[in-house]
PDB file of C-alpha atoms in Angstrom:
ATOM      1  CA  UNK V  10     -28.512  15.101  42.380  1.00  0.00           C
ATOM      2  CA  UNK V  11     -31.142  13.913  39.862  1.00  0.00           C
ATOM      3  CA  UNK V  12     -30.739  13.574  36.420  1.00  0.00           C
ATOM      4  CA  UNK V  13     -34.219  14.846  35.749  1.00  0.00           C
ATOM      5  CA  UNK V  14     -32.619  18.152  37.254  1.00  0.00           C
ATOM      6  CA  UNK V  15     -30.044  18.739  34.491  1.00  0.00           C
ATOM      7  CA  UNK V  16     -33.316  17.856  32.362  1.00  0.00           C
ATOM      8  CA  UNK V  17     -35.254  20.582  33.826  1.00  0.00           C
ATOM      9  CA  UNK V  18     -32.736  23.221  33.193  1.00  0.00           C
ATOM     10  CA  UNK V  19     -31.447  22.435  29.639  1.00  0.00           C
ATOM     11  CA  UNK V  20     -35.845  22.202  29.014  1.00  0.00           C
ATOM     12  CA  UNK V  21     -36.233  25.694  30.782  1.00  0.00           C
ATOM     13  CA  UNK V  22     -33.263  27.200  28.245  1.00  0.00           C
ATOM     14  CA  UNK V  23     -35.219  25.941  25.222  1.00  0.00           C
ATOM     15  CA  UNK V  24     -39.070  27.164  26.475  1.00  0.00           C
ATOM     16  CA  UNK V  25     -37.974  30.372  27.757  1.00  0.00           C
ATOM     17  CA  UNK V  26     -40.196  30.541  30.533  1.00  0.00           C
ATOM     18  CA  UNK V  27     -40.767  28.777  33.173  1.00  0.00           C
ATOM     19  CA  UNK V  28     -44.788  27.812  32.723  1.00  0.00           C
ATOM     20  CA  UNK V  29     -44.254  26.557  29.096  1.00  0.00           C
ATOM     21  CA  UNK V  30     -40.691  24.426  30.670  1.00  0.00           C
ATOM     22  CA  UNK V  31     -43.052  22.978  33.280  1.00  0.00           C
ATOM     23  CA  UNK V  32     -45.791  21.825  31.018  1.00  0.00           C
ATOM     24  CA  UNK V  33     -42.714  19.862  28.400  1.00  0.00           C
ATOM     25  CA  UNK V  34     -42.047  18.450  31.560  1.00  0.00           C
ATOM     26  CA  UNK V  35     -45.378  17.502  32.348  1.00  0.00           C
ATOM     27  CA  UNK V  36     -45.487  18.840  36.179  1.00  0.00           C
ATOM     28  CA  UNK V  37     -47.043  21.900  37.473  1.00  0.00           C
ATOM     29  CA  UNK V  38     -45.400  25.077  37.354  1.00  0.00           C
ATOM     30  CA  UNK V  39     -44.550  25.311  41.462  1.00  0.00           C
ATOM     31  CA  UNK V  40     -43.223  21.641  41.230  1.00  0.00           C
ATOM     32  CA  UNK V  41     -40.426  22.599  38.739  1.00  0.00           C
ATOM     33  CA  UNK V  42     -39.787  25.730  40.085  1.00  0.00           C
ATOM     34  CA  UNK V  43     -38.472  23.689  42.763  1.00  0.00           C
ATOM     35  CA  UNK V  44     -36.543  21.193  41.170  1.00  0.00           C
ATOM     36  CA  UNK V  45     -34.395  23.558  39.627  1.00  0.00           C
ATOM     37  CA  UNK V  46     -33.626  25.337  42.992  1.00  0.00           C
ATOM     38  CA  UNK V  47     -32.959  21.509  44.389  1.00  0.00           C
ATOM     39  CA  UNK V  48     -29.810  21.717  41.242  1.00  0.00           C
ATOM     40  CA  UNK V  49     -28.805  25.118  42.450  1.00  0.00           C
ATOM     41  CA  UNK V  50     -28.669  23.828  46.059  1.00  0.00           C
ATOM     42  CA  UNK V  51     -27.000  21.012  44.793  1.00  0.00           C
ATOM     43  CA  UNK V  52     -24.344  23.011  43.025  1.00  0.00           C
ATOM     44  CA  UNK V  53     -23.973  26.285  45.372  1.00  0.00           C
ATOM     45  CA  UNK V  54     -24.387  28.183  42.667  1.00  0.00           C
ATOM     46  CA  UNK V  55     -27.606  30.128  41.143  1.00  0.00           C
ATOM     47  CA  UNK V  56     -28.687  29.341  37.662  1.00  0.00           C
ATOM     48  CA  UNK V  57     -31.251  31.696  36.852  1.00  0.00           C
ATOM     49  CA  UNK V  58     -30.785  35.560  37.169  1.00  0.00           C
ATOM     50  CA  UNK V  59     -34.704  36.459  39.181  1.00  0.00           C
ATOM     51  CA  UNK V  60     -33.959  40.178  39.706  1.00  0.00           C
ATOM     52  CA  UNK V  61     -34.502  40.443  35.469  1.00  0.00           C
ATOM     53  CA  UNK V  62     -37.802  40.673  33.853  1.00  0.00           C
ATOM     54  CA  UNK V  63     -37.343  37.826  31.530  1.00  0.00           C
ATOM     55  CA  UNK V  64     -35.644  34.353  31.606  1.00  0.00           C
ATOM     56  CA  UNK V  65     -31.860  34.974  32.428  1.00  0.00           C
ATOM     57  CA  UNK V  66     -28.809  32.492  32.603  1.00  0.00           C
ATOM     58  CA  UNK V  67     -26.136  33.940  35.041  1.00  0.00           C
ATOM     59  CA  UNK V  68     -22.375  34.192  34.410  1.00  0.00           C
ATOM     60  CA  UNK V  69     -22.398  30.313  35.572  1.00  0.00           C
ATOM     61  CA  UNK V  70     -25.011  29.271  33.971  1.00  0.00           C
ATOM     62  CA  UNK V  71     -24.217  30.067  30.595  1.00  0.00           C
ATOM     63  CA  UNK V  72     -20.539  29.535  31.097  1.00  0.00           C
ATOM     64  CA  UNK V  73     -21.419  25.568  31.973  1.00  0.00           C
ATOM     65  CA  UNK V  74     -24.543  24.736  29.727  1.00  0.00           C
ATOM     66  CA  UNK V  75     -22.915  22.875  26.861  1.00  0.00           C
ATOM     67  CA  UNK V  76     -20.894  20.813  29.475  1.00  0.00           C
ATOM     68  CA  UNK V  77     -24.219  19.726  31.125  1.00  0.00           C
ATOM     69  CA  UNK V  78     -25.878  18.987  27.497  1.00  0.00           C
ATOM     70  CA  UNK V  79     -22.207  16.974  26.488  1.00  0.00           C
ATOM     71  CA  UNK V  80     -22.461  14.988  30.229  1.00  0.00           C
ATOM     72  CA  UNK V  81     -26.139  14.338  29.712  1.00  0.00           C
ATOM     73  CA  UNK V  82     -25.526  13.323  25.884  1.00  0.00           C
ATOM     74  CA  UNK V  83     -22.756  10.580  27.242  1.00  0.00           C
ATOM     75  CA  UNK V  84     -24.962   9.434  30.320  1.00  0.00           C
ATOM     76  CA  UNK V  85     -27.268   8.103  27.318  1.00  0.00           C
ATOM     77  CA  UNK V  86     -25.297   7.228  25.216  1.00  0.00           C
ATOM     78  CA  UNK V  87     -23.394   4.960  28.144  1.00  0.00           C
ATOM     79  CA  UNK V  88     -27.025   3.449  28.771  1.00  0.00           C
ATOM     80  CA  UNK V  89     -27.699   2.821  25.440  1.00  0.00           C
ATOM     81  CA  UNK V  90     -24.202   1.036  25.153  1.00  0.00           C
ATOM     82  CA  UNK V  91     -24.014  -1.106  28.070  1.00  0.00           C
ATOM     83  CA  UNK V  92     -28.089  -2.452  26.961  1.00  0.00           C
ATOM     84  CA  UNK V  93     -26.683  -3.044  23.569  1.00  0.00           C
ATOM     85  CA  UNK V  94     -23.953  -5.580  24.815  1.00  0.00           C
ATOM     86  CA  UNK V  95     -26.112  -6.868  27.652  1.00  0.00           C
ATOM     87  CA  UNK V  96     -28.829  -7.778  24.734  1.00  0.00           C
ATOM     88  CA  UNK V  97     -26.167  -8.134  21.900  1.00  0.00           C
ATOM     89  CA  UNK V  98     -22.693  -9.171  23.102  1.00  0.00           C
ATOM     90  CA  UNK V  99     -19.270  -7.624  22.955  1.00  0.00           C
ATOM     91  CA  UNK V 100     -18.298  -5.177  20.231  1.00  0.00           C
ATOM     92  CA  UNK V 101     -15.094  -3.803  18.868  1.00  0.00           C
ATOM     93  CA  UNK V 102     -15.079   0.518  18.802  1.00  0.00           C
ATOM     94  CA  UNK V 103     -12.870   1.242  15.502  1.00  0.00           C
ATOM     95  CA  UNK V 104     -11.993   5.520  15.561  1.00  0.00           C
ATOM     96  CA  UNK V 105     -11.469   6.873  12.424  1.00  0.00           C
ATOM     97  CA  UNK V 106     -10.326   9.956  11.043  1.00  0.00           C
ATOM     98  CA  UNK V 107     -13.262  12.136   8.941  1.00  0.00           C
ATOM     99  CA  UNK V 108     -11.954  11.817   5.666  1.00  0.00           C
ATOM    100  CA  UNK V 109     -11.762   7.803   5.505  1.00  0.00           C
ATOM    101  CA  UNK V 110     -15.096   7.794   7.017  1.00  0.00           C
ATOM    102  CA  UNK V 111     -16.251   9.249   3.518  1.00  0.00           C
ATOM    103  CA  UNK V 112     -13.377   7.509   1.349  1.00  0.00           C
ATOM    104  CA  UNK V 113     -12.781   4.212   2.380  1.00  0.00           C
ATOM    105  CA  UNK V 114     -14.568   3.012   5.474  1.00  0.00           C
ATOM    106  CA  UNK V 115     -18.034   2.283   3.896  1.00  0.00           C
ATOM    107  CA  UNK V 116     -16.214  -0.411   1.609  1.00  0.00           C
ATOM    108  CA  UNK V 117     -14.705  -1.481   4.384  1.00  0.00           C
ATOM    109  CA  UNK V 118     -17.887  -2.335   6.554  1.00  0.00           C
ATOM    110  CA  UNK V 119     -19.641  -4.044   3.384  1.00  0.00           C
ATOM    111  CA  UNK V 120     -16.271  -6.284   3.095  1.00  0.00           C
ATOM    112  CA  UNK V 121     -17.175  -6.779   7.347  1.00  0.00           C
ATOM    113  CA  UNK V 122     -20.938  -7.294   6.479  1.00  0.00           C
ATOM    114  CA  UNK V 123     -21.284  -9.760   3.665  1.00  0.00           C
ATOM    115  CA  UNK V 124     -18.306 -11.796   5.557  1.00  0.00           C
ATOM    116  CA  UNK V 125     -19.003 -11.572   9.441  1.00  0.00           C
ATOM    117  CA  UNK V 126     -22.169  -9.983   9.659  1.00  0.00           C
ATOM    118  CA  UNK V 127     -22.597 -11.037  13.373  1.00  0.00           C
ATOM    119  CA  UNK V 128     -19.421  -9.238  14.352  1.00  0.00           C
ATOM    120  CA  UNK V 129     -20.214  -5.823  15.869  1.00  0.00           C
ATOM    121  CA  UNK V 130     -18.628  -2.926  15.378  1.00  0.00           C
ATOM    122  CA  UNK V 131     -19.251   0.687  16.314  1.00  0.00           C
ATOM    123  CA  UNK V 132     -17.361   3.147  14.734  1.00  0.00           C
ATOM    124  CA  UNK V 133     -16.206   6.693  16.157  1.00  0.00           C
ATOM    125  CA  UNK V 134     -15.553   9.589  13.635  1.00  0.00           C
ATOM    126  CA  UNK V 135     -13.458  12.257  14.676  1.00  0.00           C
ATOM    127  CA  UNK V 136     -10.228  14.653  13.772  1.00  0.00           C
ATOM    128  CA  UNK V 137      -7.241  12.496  12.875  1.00  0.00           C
ATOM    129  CA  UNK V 138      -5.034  14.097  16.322  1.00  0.00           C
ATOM    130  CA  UNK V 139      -7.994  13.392  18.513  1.00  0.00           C
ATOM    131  CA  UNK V 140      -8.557   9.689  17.014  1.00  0.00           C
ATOM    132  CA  UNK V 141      -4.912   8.806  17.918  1.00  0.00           C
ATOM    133  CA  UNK V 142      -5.125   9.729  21.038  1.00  0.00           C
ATOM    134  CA  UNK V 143      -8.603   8.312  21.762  1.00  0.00           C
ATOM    135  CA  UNK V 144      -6.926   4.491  20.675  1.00  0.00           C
ATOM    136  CA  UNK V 145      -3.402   5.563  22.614  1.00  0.00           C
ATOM    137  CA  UNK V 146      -6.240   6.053  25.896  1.00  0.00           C
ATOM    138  CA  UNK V 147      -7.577   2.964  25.169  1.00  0.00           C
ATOM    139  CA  UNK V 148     -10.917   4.194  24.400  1.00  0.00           C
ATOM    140  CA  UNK V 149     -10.548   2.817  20.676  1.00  0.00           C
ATOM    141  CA  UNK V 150      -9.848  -1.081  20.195  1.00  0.00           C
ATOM    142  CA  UNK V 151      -8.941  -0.475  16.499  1.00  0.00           C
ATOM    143  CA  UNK V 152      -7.610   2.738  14.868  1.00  0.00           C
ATOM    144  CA  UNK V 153      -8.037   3.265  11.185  1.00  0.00           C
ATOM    145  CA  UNK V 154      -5.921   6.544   9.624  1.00  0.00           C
ATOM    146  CA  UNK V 155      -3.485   7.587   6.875  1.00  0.00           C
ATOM    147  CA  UNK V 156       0.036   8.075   6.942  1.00  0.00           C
ATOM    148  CA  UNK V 157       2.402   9.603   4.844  1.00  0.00           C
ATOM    149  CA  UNK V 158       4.284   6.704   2.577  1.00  0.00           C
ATOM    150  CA  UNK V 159       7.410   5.785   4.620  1.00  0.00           C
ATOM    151  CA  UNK V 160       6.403   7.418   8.249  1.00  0.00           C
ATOM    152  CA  UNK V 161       4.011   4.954   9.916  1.00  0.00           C
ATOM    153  CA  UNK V 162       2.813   5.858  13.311  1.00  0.00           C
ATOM    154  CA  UNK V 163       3.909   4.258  16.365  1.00  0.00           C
ATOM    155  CA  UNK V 164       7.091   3.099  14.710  1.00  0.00           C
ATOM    156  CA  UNK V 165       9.138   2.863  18.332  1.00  0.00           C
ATOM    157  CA  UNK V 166       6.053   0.776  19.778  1.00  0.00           C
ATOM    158  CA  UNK V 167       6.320  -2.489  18.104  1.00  0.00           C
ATOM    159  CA  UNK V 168       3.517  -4.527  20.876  1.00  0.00           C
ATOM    160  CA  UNK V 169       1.284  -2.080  18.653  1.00  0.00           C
ATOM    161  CA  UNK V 170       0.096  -4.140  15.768  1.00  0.00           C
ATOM    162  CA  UNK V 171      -0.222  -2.793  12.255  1.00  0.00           C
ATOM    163  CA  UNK V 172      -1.912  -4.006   8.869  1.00  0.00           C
ATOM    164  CA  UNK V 173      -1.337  -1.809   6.162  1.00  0.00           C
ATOM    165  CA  UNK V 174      -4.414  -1.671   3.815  1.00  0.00           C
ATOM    166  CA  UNK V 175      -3.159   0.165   0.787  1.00  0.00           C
ATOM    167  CA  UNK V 176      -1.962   3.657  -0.743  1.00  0.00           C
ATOM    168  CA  UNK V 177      -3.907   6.396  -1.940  1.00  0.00           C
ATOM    169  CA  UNK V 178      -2.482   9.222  -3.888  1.00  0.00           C
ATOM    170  CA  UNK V 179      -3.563  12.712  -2.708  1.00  0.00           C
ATOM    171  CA  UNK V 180      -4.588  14.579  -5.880  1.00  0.00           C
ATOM    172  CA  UNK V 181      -4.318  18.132  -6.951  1.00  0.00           C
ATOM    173  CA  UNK V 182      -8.002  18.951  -8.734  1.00  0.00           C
ATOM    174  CA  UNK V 183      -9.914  22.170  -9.871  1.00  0.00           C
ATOM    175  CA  UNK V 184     -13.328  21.786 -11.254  1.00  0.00           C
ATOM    176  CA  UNK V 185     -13.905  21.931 -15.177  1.00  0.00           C
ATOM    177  CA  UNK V 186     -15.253  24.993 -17.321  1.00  0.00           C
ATOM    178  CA  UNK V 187     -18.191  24.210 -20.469  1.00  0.00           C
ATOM    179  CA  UNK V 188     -16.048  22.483 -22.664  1.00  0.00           C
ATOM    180  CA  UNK V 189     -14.456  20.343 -19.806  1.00  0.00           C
ATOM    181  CA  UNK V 190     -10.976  22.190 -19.281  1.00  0.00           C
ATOM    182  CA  UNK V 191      -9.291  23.034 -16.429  1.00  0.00           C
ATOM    183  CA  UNK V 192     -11.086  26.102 -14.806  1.00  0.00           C
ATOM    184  CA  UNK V 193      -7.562  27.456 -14.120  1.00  0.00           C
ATOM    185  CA  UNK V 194      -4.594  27.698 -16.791  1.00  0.00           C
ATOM    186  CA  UNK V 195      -1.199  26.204 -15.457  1.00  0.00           C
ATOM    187  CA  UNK V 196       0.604  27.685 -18.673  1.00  0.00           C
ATOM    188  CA  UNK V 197       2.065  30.961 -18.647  1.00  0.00           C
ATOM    189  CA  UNK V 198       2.412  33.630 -15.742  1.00  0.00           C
ATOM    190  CA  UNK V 199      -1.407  32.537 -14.237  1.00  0.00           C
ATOM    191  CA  UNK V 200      -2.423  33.579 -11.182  1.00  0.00           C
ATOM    192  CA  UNK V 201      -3.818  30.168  -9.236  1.00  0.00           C
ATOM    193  CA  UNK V 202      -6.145  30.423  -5.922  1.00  0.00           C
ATOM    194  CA  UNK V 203      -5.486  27.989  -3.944  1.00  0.00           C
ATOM    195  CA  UNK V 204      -7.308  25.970  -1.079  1.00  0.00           C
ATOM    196  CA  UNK V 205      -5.335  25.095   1.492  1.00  0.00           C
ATOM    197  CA  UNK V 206      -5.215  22.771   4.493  1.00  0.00           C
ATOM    198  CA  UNK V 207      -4.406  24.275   8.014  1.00  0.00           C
ATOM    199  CA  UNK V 208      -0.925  24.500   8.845  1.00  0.00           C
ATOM    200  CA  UNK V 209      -1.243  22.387  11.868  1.00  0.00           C
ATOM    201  CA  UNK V 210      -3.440  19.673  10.536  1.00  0.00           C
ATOM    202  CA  UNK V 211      -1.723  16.464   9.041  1.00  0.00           C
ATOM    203  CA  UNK V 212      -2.769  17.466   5.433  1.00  0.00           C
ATOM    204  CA  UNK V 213      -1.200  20.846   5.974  1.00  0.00           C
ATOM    205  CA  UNK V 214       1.943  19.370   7.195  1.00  0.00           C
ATOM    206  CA  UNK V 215       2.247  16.737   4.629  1.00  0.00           C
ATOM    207  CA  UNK V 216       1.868  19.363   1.636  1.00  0.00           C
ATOM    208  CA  UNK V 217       3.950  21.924   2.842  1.00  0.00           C
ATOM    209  CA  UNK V 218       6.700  21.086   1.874  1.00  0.00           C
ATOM    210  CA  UNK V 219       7.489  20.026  -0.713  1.00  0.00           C
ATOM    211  CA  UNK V 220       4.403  20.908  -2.962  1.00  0.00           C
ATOM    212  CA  UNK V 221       2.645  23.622  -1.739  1.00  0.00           C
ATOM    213  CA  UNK V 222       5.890  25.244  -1.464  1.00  0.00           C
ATOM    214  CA  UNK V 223       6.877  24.430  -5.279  1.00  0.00           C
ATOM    215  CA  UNK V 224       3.703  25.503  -6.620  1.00  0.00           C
ATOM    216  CA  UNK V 225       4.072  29.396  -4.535  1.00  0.00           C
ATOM    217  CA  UNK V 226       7.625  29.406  -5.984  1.00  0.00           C
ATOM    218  CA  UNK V 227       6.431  28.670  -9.651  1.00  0.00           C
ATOM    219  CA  UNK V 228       3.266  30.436  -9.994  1.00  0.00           C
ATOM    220  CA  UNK V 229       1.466  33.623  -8.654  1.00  0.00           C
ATOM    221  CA  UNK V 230      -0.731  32.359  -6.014  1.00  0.00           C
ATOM    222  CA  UNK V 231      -3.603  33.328  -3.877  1.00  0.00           C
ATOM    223  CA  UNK V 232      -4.660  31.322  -0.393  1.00  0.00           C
ATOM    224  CA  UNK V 233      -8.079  31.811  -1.014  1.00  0.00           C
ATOM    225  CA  UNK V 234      -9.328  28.897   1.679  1.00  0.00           C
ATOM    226  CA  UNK V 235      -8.043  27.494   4.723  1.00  0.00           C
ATOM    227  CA  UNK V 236      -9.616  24.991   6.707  1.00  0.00           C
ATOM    228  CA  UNK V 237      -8.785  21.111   8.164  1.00  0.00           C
ATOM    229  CA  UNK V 238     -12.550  20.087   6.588  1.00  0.00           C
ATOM    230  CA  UNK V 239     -11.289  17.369   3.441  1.00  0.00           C
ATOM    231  CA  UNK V 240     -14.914  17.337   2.498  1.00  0.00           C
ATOM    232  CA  UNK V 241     -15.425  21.151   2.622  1.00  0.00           C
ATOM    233  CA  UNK V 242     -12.144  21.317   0.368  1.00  0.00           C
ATOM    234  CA  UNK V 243     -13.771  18.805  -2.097  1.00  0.00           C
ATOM    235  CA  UNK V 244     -16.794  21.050  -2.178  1.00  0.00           C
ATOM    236  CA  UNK V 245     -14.997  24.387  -2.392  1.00  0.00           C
ATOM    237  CA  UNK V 246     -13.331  22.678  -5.571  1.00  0.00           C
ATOM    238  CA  UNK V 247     -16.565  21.435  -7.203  1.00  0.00           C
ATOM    239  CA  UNK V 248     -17.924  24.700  -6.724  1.00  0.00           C
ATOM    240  CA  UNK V 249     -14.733  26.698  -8.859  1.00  0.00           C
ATOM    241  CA  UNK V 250     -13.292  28.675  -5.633  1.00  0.00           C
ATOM    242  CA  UNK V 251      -9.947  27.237  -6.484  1.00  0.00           C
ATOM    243  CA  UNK V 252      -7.078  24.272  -6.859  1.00  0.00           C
ATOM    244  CA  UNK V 253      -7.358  21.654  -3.872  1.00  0.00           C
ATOM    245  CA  UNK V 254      -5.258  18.660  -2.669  1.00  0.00           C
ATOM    246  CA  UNK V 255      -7.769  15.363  -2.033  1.00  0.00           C
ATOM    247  CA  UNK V 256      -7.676  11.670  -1.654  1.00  0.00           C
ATOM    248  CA  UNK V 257      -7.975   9.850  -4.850  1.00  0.00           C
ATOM    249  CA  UNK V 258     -10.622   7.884  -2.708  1.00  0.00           C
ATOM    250  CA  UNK V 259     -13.148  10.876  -1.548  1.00  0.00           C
ATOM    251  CA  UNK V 260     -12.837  12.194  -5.498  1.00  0.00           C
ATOM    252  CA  UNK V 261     -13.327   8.933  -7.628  1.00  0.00           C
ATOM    253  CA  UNK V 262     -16.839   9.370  -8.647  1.00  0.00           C
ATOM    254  CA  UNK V 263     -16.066  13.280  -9.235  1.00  0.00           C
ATOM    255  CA  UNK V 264     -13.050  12.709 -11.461  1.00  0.00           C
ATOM    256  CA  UNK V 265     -15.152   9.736 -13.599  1.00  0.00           C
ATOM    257  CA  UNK V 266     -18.015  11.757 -14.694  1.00  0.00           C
ATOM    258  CA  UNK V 267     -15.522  14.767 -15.363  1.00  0.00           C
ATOM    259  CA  UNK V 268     -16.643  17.145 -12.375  1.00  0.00           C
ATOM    260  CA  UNK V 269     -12.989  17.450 -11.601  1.00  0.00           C
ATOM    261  CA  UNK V 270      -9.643  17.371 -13.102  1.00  0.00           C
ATOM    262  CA  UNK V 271      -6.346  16.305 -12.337  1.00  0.00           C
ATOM    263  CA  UNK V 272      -3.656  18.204 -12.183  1.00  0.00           C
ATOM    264  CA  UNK V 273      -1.616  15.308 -10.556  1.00  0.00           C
ATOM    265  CA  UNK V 274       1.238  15.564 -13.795  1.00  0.00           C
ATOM    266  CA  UNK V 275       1.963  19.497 -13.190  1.00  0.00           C
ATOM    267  CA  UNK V 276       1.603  19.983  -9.298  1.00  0.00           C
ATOM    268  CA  UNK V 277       2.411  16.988  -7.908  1.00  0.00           C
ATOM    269  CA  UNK V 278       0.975  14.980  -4.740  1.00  0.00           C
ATOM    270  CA  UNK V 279       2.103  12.553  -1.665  1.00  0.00           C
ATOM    271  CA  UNK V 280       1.179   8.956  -1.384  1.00  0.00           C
ATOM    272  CA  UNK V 281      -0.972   8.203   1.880  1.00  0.00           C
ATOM    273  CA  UNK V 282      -0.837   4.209   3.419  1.00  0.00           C
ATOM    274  CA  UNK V 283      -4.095   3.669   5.395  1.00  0.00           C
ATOM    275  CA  UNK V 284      -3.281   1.814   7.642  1.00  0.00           C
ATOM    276  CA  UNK V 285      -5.416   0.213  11.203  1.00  0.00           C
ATOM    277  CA  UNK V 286      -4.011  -0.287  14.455  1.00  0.00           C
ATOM    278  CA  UNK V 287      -4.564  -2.426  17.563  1.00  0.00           C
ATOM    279  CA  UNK V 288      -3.555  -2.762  20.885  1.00  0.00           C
ATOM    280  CA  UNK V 289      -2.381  -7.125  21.535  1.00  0.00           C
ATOM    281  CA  UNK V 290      -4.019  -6.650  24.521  1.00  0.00           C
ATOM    282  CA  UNK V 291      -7.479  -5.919  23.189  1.00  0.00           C
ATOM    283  CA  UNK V 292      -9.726  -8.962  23.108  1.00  0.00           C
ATOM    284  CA  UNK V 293     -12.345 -10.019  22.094  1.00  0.00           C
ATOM    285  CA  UNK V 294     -14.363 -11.897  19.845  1.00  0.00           C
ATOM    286  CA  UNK V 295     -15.385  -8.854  17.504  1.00  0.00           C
ATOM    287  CA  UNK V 296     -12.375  -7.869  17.209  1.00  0.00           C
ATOM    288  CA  UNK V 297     -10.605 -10.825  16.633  1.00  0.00           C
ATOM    289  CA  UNK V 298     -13.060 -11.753  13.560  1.00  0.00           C
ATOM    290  CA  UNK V 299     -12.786  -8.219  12.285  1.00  0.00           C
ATOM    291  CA  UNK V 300      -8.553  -7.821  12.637  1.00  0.00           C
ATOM    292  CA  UNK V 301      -8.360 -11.329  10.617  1.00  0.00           C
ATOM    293  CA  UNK V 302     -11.034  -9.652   7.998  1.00  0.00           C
ATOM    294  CA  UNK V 303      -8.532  -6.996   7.067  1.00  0.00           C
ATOM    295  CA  UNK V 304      -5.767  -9.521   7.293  1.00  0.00           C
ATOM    296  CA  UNK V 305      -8.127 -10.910   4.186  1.00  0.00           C
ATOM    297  CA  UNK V 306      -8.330  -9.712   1.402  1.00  0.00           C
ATOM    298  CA  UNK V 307      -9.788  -6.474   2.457  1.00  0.00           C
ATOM    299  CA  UNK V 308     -11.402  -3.702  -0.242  1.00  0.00           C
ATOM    300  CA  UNK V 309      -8.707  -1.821  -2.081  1.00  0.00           C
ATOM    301  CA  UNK V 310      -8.331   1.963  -1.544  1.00  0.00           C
TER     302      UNK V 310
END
């Protein structure tokens, strides 16, 4: 199997036809034609539906495509990886959950810049679950996330190391009205709409109970939003939809030129450690110079 075959076939999805797929793949018209039966061949399995009129995927076809664009997208992205260290050296891979990537991580590569700028790093972004399990794989040499105050992670695996890089209070905001007031009146029998963190995600869980639960049992609310997005909370907020729990971090800017308000002295809202991980057996030269950074003096939450 050639990789110029997956190539063909993802090409003839986005031309339509098989004339203008050819010519994007600069060959004549019988010559792809026949590197696209060579993948069918290859796979036992036909690809395109010829009995219709126009262009048409089968069953398999269309079941399978994204998995052939997501194999294709991490055969180059491999390449461009192992030329990178052949040219460049060794780096560390640091996973990260969404939210920090916003909130706290930028600071953090400056403080890695201006100190060891020839230490490389390359940094994976993803949901919180699937960065912890991406560093417990060993597919992450350093993992940077939040915990709630008090319940670190990997408490029962002590080889894992742990640096503890400061607290950051989770913040109950709603955006302002003209003359700068809360958009939503806590006094009295008020109705709040609220926006919410999924159930399941680590947000959801941490503000379920006790705070989300006290605010339902004191006021008449409405779950207006739900998602596991911190940043589409933050803009759900700006925009007046409703009363959402964020890191003081992602929110700073927002709260100093009066976008937001707190409501941090009436609702209440945990305290999150971020925190970064490794694995002792992890080594190398990266991410030695970058584990003793945060050991120094690293940026404040």
């Amino acid at each position: 199997m050639k990789i110029e075959w997956i190539e063909d076939f993802l090409s003839l999805i986005e031309a339509g036809t098989f004339s203008q797929a050819a010519e994007m793949r600069h060959v004549t018209q019988p010559a792809f034609s026949r590197r696209i039966r060579q993948l069918e061949e290859w796979l036992g399995v036909e690809l395109i539906d010829r009995h219709s009129p126009r262009l048409a995927l089968t069953p398999y076809a269309r079941t399978y495509e994204p998995t052939m664009r997501d194999w294709l997208a991490r055969l180059y992205a491999m390449r461009s990886r192992i030329r990178a260290d052949a040219k460049h050296g060794p780096r560390a891979i640091l996973t990260t959950q969404h939210t920090l990537t916003v909130s706290y991580l930028p600071r953090l590569l400056r403080h890695f810049r201006h100190r060891a700028p020839e230490a490389r790093l390359q940094v994976r972004s993803s949901d919180r679950r699937d960065c912890i399990r991406n560093f417990q794989r060993g597919e992450a040499d350093l993992l940077l996330c939040s915990e709630l105050e008090g319940a670190p992670l990997f408490a029962d695996r002590e080889e894992i190391e742990r640096i503890p890089l400061g607290v950051e209070q989770l913040i109950p905001v709603c955006a302002v009205d003209q003359q700068g007031q809360p958009l939503f009146n806590l006094g009295g029998e008020c109705h709040l709409p609220l926006i919410a963190y999924d159930d399941d995600s680590f947000l959801g869980e941490v503000l379920a109970n006790p705070y989300l639960l006290d605010v339902q049992r004191r006021f008449d609310t409405e779950l207006v939003c739900e998602t596991s997005f911190t940043i589409g909370i933050r803009e759900l907020t700006l925009s007046g939809l409703g009363i959402g729990w964020l890191p003081h971090g992602l929110i700073e800017e927002d709260l100093t030129a009066g976008r937001l308000i707190s409501l941090l002295d009436s609702l209440g809202g945990p305290k999150l450690v971020v925190a970064c991980y490794r694995h002792p057996e992890a080594e190398s030269a990266p991410l030695e110079t970058l584990w003793q950074l945060m050991h120094d003096r690293p940026p404040s939450i």
